[in-house]
Coordinates of C-alpha atoms in Angstrom, one line a residue:
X1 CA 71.8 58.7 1.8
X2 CA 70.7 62.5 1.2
X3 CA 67.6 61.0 -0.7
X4 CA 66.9 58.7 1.8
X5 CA 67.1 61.6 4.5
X6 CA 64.8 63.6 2.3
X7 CA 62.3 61.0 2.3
X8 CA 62.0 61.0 6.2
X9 CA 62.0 64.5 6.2
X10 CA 58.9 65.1 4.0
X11 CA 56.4 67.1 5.8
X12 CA 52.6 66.7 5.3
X13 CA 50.3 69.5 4.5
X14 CA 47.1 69.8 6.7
X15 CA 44.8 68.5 4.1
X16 CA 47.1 65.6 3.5
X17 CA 46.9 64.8 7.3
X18 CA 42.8 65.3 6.8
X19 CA 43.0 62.6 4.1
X20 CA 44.7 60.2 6.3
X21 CA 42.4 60.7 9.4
X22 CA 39.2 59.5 7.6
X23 CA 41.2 56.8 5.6
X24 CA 41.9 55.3 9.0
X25 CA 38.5 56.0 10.1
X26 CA 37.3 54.6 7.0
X27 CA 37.0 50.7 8.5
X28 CA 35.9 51.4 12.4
X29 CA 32.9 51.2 14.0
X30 CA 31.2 54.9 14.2
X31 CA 27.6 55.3 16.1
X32 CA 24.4 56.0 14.1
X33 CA 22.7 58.7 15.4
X34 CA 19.2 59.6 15.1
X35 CA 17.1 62.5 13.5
X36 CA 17.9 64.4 16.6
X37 CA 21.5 63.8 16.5
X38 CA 21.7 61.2 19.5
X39 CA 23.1 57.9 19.4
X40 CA 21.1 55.1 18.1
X41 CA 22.0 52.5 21.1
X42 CA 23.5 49.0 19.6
X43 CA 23.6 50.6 16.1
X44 CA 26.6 51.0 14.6
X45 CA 28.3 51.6 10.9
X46 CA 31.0 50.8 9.4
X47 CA 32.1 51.4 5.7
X48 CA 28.0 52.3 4.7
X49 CA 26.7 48.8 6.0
X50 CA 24.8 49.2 9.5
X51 CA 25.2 47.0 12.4
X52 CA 23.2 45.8 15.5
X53 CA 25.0 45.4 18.6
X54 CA 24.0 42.5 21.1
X55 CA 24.7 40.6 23.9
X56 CA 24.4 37.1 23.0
X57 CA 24.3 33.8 24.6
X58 CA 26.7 30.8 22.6
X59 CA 24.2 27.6 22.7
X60 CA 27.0 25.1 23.4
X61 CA 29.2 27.0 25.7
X62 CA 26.3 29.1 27.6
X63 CA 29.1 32.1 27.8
X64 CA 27.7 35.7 26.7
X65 CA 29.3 37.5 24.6
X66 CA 29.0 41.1 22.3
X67 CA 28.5 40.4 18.7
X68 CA 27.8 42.6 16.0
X69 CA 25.5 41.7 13.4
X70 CA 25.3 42.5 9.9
X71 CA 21.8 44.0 8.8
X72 CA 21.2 42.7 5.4
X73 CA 19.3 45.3 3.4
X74 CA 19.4 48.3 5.3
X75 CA 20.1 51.9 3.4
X76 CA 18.6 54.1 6.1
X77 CA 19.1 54.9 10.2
X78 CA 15.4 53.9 10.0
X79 CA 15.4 50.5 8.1
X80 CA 18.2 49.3 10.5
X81 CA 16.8 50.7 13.5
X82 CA 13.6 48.3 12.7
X83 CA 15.8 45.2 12.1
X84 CA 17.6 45.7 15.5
X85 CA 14.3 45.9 17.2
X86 CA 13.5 42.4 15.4
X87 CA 16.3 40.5 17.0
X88 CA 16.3 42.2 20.2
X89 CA 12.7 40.7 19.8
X90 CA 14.4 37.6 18.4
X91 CA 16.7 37.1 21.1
X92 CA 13.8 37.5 24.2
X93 CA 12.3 34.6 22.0
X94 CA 14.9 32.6 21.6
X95 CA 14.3 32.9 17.7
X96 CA 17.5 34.3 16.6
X97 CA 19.2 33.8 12.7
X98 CA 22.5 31.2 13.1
X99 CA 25.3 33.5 14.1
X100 CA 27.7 31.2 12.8
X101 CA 28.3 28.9 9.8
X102 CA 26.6 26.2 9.5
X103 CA 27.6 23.1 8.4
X104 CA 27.0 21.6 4.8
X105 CA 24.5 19.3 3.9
X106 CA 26.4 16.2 2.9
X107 CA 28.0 16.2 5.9
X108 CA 24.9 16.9 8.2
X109 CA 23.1 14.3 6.9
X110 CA 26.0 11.8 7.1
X111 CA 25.7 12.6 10.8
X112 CA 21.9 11.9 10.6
X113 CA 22.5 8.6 9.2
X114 CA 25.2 7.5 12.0
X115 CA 23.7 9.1 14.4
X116 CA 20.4 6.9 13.9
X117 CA 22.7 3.6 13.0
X118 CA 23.6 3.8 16.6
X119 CA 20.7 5.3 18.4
X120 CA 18.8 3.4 21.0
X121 CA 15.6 3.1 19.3
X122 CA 17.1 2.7 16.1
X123 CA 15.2 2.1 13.0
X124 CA 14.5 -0.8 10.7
X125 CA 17.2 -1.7 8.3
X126 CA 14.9 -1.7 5.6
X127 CA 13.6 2.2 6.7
X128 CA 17.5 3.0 6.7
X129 CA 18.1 1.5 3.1
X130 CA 15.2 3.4 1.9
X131 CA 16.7 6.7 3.6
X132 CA 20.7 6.0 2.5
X133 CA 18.8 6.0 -0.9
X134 CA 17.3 9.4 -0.9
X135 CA 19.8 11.3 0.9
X136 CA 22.2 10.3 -1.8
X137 CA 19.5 11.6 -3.9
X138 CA 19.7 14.9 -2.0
X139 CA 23.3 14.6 -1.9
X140 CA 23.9 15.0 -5.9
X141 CA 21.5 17.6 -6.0
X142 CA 22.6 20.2 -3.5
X143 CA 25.9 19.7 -3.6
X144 CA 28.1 21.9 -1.2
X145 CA 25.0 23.9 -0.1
X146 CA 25.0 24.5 3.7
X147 CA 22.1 23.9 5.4
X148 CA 20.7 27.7 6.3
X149 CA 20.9 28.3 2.4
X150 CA 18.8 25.4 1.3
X151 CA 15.3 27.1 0.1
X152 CA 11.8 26.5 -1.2
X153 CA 13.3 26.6 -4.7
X154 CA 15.4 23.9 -4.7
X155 CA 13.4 21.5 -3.2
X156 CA 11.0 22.5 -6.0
X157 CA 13.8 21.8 -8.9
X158 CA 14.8 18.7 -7.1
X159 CA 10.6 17.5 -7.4
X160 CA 10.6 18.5 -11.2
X161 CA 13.8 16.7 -11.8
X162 CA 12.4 13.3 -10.3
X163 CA 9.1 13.9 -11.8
X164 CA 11.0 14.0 -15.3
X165 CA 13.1 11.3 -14.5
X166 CA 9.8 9.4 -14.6
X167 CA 9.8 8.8 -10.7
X168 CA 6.1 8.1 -9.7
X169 CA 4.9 10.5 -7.0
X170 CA 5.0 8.8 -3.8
X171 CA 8.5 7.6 -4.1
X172 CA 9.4 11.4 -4.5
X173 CA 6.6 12.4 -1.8
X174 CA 9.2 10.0 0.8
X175 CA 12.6 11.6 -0.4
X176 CA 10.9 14.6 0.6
X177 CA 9.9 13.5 3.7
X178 CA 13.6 12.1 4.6
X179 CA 14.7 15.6 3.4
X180 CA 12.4 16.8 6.6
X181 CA 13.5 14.1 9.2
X182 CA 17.0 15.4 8.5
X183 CA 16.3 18.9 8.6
X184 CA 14.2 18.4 11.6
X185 CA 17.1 17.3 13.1
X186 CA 19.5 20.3 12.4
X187 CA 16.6 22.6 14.1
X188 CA 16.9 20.6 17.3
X189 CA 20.7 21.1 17.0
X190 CA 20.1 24.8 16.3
X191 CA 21.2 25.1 13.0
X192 CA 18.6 26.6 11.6
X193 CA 14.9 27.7 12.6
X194 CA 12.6 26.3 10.2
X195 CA 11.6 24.3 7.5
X196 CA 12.0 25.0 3.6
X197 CA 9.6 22.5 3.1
X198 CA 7.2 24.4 5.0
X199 CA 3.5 24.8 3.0
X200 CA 4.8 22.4 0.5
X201 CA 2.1 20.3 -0.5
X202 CA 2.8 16.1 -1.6
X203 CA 2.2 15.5 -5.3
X204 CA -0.9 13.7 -5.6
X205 CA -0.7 10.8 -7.8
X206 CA -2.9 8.6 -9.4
X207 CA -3.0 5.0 -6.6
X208 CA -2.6 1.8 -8.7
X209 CA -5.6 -0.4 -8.1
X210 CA -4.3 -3.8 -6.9
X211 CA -6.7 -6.5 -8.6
X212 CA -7.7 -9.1 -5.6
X213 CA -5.8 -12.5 -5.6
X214 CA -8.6 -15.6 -5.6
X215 CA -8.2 -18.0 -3.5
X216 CA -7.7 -20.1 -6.5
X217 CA -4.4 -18.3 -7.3
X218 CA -3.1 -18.6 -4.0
X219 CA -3.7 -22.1 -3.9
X220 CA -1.7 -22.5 -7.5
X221 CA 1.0 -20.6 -6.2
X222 CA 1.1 -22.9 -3.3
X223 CA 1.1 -26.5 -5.2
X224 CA 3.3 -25.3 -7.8
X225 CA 6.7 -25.6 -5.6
X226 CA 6.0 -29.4 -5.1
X227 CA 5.9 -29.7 -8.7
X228 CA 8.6 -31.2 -10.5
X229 CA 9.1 -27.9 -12.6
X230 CA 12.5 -26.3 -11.6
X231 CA 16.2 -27.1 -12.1
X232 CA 19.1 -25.5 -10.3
X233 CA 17.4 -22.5 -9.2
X234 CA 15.5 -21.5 -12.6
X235 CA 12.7 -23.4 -14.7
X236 CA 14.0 -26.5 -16.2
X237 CA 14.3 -26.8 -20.0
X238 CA 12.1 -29.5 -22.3
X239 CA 15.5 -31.4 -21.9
X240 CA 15.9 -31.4 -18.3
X241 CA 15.0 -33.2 -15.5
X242 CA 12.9 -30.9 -13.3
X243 CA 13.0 -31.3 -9.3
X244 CA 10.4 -29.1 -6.6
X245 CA 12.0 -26.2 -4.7
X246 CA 14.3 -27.3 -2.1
X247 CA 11.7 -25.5 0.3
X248 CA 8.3 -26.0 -1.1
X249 CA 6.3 -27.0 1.8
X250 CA 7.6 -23.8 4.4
X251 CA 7.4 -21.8 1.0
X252 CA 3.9 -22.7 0.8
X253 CA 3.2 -22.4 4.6
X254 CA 4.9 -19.0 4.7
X255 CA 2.2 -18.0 1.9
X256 CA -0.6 -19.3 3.7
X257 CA 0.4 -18.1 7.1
X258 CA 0.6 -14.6 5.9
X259 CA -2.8 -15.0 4.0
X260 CA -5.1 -16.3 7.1
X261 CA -3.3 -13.6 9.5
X262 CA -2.6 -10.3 7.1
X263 CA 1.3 -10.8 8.5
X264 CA 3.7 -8.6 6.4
X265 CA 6.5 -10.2 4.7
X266 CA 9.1 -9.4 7.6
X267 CA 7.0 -9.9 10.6
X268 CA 5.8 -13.4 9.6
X269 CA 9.6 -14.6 9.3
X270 CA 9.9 -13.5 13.0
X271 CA 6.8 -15.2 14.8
X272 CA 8.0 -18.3 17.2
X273 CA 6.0 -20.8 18.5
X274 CA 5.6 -19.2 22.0
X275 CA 3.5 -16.3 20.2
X276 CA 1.0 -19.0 19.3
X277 CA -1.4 -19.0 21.6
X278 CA -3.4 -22.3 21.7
X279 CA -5.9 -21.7 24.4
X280 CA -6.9 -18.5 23.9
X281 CA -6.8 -19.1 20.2
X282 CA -4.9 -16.0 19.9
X283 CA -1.3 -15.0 17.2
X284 CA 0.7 -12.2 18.8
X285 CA 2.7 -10.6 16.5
X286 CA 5.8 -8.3 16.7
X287 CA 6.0 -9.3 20.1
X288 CA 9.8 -8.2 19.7
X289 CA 8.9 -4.5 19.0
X290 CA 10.1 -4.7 15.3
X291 CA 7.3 -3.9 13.2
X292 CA 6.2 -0.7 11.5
X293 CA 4.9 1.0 14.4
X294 CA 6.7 -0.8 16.9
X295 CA 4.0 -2.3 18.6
X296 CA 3.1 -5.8 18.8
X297 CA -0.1 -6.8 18.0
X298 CA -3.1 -9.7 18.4
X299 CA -4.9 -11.8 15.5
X300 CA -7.6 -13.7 16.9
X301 CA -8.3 -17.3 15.5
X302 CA -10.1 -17.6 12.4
X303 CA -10.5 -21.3 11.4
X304 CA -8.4 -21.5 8.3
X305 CA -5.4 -19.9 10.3
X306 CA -6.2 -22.2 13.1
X307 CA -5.9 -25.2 10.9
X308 CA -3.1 -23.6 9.4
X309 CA -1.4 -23.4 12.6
X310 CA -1.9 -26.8 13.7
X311 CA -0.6 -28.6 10.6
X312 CA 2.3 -26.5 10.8
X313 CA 2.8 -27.2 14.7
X314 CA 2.2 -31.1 13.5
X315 CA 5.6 -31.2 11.2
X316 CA 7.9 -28.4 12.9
X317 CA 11.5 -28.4 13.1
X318 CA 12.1 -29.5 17.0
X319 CA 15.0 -28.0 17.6
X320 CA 13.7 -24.5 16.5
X321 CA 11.6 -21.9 18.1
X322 CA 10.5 -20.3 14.6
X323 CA 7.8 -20.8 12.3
X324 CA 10.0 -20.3 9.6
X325 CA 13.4 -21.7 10.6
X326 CA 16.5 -20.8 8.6
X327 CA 17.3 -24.1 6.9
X328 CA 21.3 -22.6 7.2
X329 CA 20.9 -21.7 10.6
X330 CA 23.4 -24.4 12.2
X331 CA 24.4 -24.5 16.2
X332 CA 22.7 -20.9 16.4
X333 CA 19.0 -20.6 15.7
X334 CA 17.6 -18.4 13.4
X335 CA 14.9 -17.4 11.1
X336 CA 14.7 -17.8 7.4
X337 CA 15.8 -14.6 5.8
X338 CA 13.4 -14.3 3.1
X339 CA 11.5 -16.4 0.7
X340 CA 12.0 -14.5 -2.1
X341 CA 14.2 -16.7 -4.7
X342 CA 11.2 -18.9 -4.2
X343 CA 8.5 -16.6 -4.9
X344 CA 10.4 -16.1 -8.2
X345 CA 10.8 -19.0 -9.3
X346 CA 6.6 -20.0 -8.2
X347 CA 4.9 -17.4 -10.0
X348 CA 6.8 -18.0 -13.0
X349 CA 5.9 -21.2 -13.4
X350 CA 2.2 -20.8 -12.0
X351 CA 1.9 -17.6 -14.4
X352 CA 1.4 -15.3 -11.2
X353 CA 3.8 -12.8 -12.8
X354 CA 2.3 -9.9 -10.7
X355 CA 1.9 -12.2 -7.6
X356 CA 3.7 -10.5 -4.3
X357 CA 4.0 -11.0 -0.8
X358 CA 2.2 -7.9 0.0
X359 CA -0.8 -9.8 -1.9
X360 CA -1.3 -12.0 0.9
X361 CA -2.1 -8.9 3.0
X362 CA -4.1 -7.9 1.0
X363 CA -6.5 -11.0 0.4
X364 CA -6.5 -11.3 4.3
X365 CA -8.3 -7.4 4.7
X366 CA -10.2 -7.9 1.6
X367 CA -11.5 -11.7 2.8
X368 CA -12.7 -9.6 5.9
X369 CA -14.2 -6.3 4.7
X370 CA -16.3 -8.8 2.3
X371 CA -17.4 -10.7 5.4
X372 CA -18.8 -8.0 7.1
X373 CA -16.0 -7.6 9.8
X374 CA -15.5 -3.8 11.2
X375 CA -12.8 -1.6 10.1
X376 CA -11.9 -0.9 13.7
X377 CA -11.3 -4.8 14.0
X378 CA -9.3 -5.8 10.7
X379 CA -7.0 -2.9 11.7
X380 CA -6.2 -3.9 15.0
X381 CA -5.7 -7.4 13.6
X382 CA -3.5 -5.8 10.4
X383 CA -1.6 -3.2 12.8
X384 CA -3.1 0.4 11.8
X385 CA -3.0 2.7 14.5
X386 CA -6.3 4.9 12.6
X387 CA -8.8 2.9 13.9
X388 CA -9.5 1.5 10.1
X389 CA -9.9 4.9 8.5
X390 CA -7.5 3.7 5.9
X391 CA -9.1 0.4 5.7
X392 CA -12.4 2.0 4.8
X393 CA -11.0 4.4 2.0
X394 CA -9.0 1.5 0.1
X395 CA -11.5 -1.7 0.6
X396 CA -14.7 0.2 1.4
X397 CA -15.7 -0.8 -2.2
X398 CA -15.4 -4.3 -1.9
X399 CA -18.1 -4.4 0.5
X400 CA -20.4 -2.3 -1.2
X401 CA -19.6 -4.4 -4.8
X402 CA -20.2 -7.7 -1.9
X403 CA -23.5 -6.7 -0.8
X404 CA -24.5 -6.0 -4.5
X405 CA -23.4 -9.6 -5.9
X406 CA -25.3 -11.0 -2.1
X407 CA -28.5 -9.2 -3.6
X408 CA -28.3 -10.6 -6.6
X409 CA -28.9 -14.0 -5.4
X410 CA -32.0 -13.4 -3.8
X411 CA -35.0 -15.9 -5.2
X412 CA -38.7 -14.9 -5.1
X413 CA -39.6 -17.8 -7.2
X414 CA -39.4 -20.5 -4.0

């Protein structure tokens, strides 16, 4: 009890009463003052790291409130008397660093990926496959990281790593580019101000040459199906009885179709018979708004996809508005879903081993450069948007090699 009395008793001495003033002091707010001993407005210190003072607006809320702001990097009155100027400048711009956390990439660009699932104008499946792909890319490799702390650097390591992984350069060019559509969207939700992909220049790789498909091949590919060559969905065996695909002739007519109109894949599974139009000798296609660019476009008659058209009309499926029915598609008409199992089974047995849809496109624009036909046309027929820019820097040499082989025919002797 007498000890405990003592204790309560115990008088400090001045200095020890000093000690405890600036101990308590030690963790406020104290005013920086200038060369002149005046106080620095909206500059504060505390515990030797200097503060700016501002009146803020939240983004969501639109209340104002005073915040003080940590000034990364600043040792003198001077240095953080410059970096309070910079956000007040900041703030009259609207430019301002986050103020708050922000939130981690994973779950960002799961909210990109919902968010576009259910938007409006919602993109293609196949787009969203392709972007669910590299996000989970991005995923592994930044881990945790939130989205303000996501620099030049990584995206650089994440490059190299692909690049080593043996990853040709435009697949990594696009899961850079997704990296961008999702961090463009966390700057118009405010989460950060700018891009680390900023100045970052695509890899340039070297563009495989695809060799032109003949005519020949295309009609090989064709015939095949209807040969007696295949056996419950593979190539029959020396000891089997071989039967043609189950779909040969719309397998065939889907190849053709694409060939005389430069269709791609999807968009020629979702023409109907109402796009055909017979007396202006016009194909409209994408007239449903899903293709690449969202546009729908017009292929004028030529006459093989006229006859095309017409022996196809000939032997149609009446109870269908497709060109390419669904042969599954019961009470509820539909389109076929792809031809692909067929295409597998084809160029296998017609030795086509490199053969792909795509290479229907590609006779179609390469049939017209070589025929003299304007870049600006083919690529309204084909759907680019560039006015055939692109056209002339992939086929341009076909018509130069075309107009040699022409010249080479000429006779003087007659």
């Amino acid at each position: 009890m007498n000890q405990t009395a003592t204790l309560c008793n115990v008088q400090l001495a001045p200095h020890d009463l000093s000690v405890r003033t600036r101990q308590h002091r030690r963790g406020q707010y104290q005013r920086v003052f200038d060369e002149r001993k005046r106080p620095i407005r909206g500059l504060w210190i505390r515990n030797g790291r200097y503060y700016a003072q501002l009146t803020l607006e939240d983004h969501d809320t639109g209340a104002k409130g005073v915040r003080r702001i940590p000034l990364a990097g600043a040792s003198t009155p001077a240095q953080a008397r410059k970096q309070l100027e910079d956000l007040r400048v900041g703030r009259r711009k609207g430019a301002l660093p986050l103020l708050k956390q922000t939130p981690k990439f994973s779950a960002f660009a799961t909210e990109y990926l919902a968010f576009f699932a259910q938007a409006k104008d919602r993109k293609k499946a196949s787009t969203m496959e392709t972007e669910k792909h590299a996000i989970k890319q991005w995923k592994a490799h930044l881990g945790e990281r939130r989205l303000d702390k996501i620099h030049p650097i990584h995206i650089q390591n994440f490059i190299a790593r692909r690049q080593k992984e043996g990853k040709a350069a435009r697949t990594v060019n696009l899961e850079v580019t997704i990296l961008r559509n999702v961090l463009n969207m966390a700057i118009d939700h405010k989460w950060i101000l700018s891009l680390p992909t900023e100045n970052l220049r695509p890899l340039k790789g070297k563009r495989r040459k695809r060799d032109l498909v003949t005519t020949e091949q295309i009609d090989r590919l064709c015939a095949v199906g209807s040969e007696p060559l295949f056996f419950q969905k593979r190539l029959a065996k020396d000891d089997e009885t071989g039967h043609p695909l189950v779909n040969a002739q719309q397998f065939s007519d889907y190849i053709r179709f694409m060939t005389y109109c430069g269709a791609r894949m999807a968009e020629a599974l979702r023409v109907r018979w109402r796009d055909v139009d017979w007396k202006q000798r016009q194909l409209h296609i994408g007239t449903d708004g899903d293709t690449k660019n969202h546009e729908y476009r017009t292929v004028d008659f030529n006459a093989k996809l006229e006859h095309h058209l017409k022996k196809m009309f000939a032997r149609r499926v009446p109870d269908s508005e497709w060109l390419f029915p669904s042969p599954r598609r019961g009470e509820k008409d539909a389109p076929a879903k792809t031809f692909r199992e067929s295409m597998i089974l084809a160029r296998m047995a017609s030795g086509l081993s490199k053969f792909g849809f795509h290479d229907c496109r590609h006779h179609f624009v390469s049939m017209c450069v070589m025929s003299g036909i304007d870049y600006m046309t083919i690529a309204k027929w084909v759907g680019h948007k560039d006015s055939g820019i692109l056209i002339g820097r992939i086929y341009g040499h076909l018509s130069n090699e075309h107009a040699k082989r022409q010249a080479e025919k000429i006779n003087f002797e007659q």
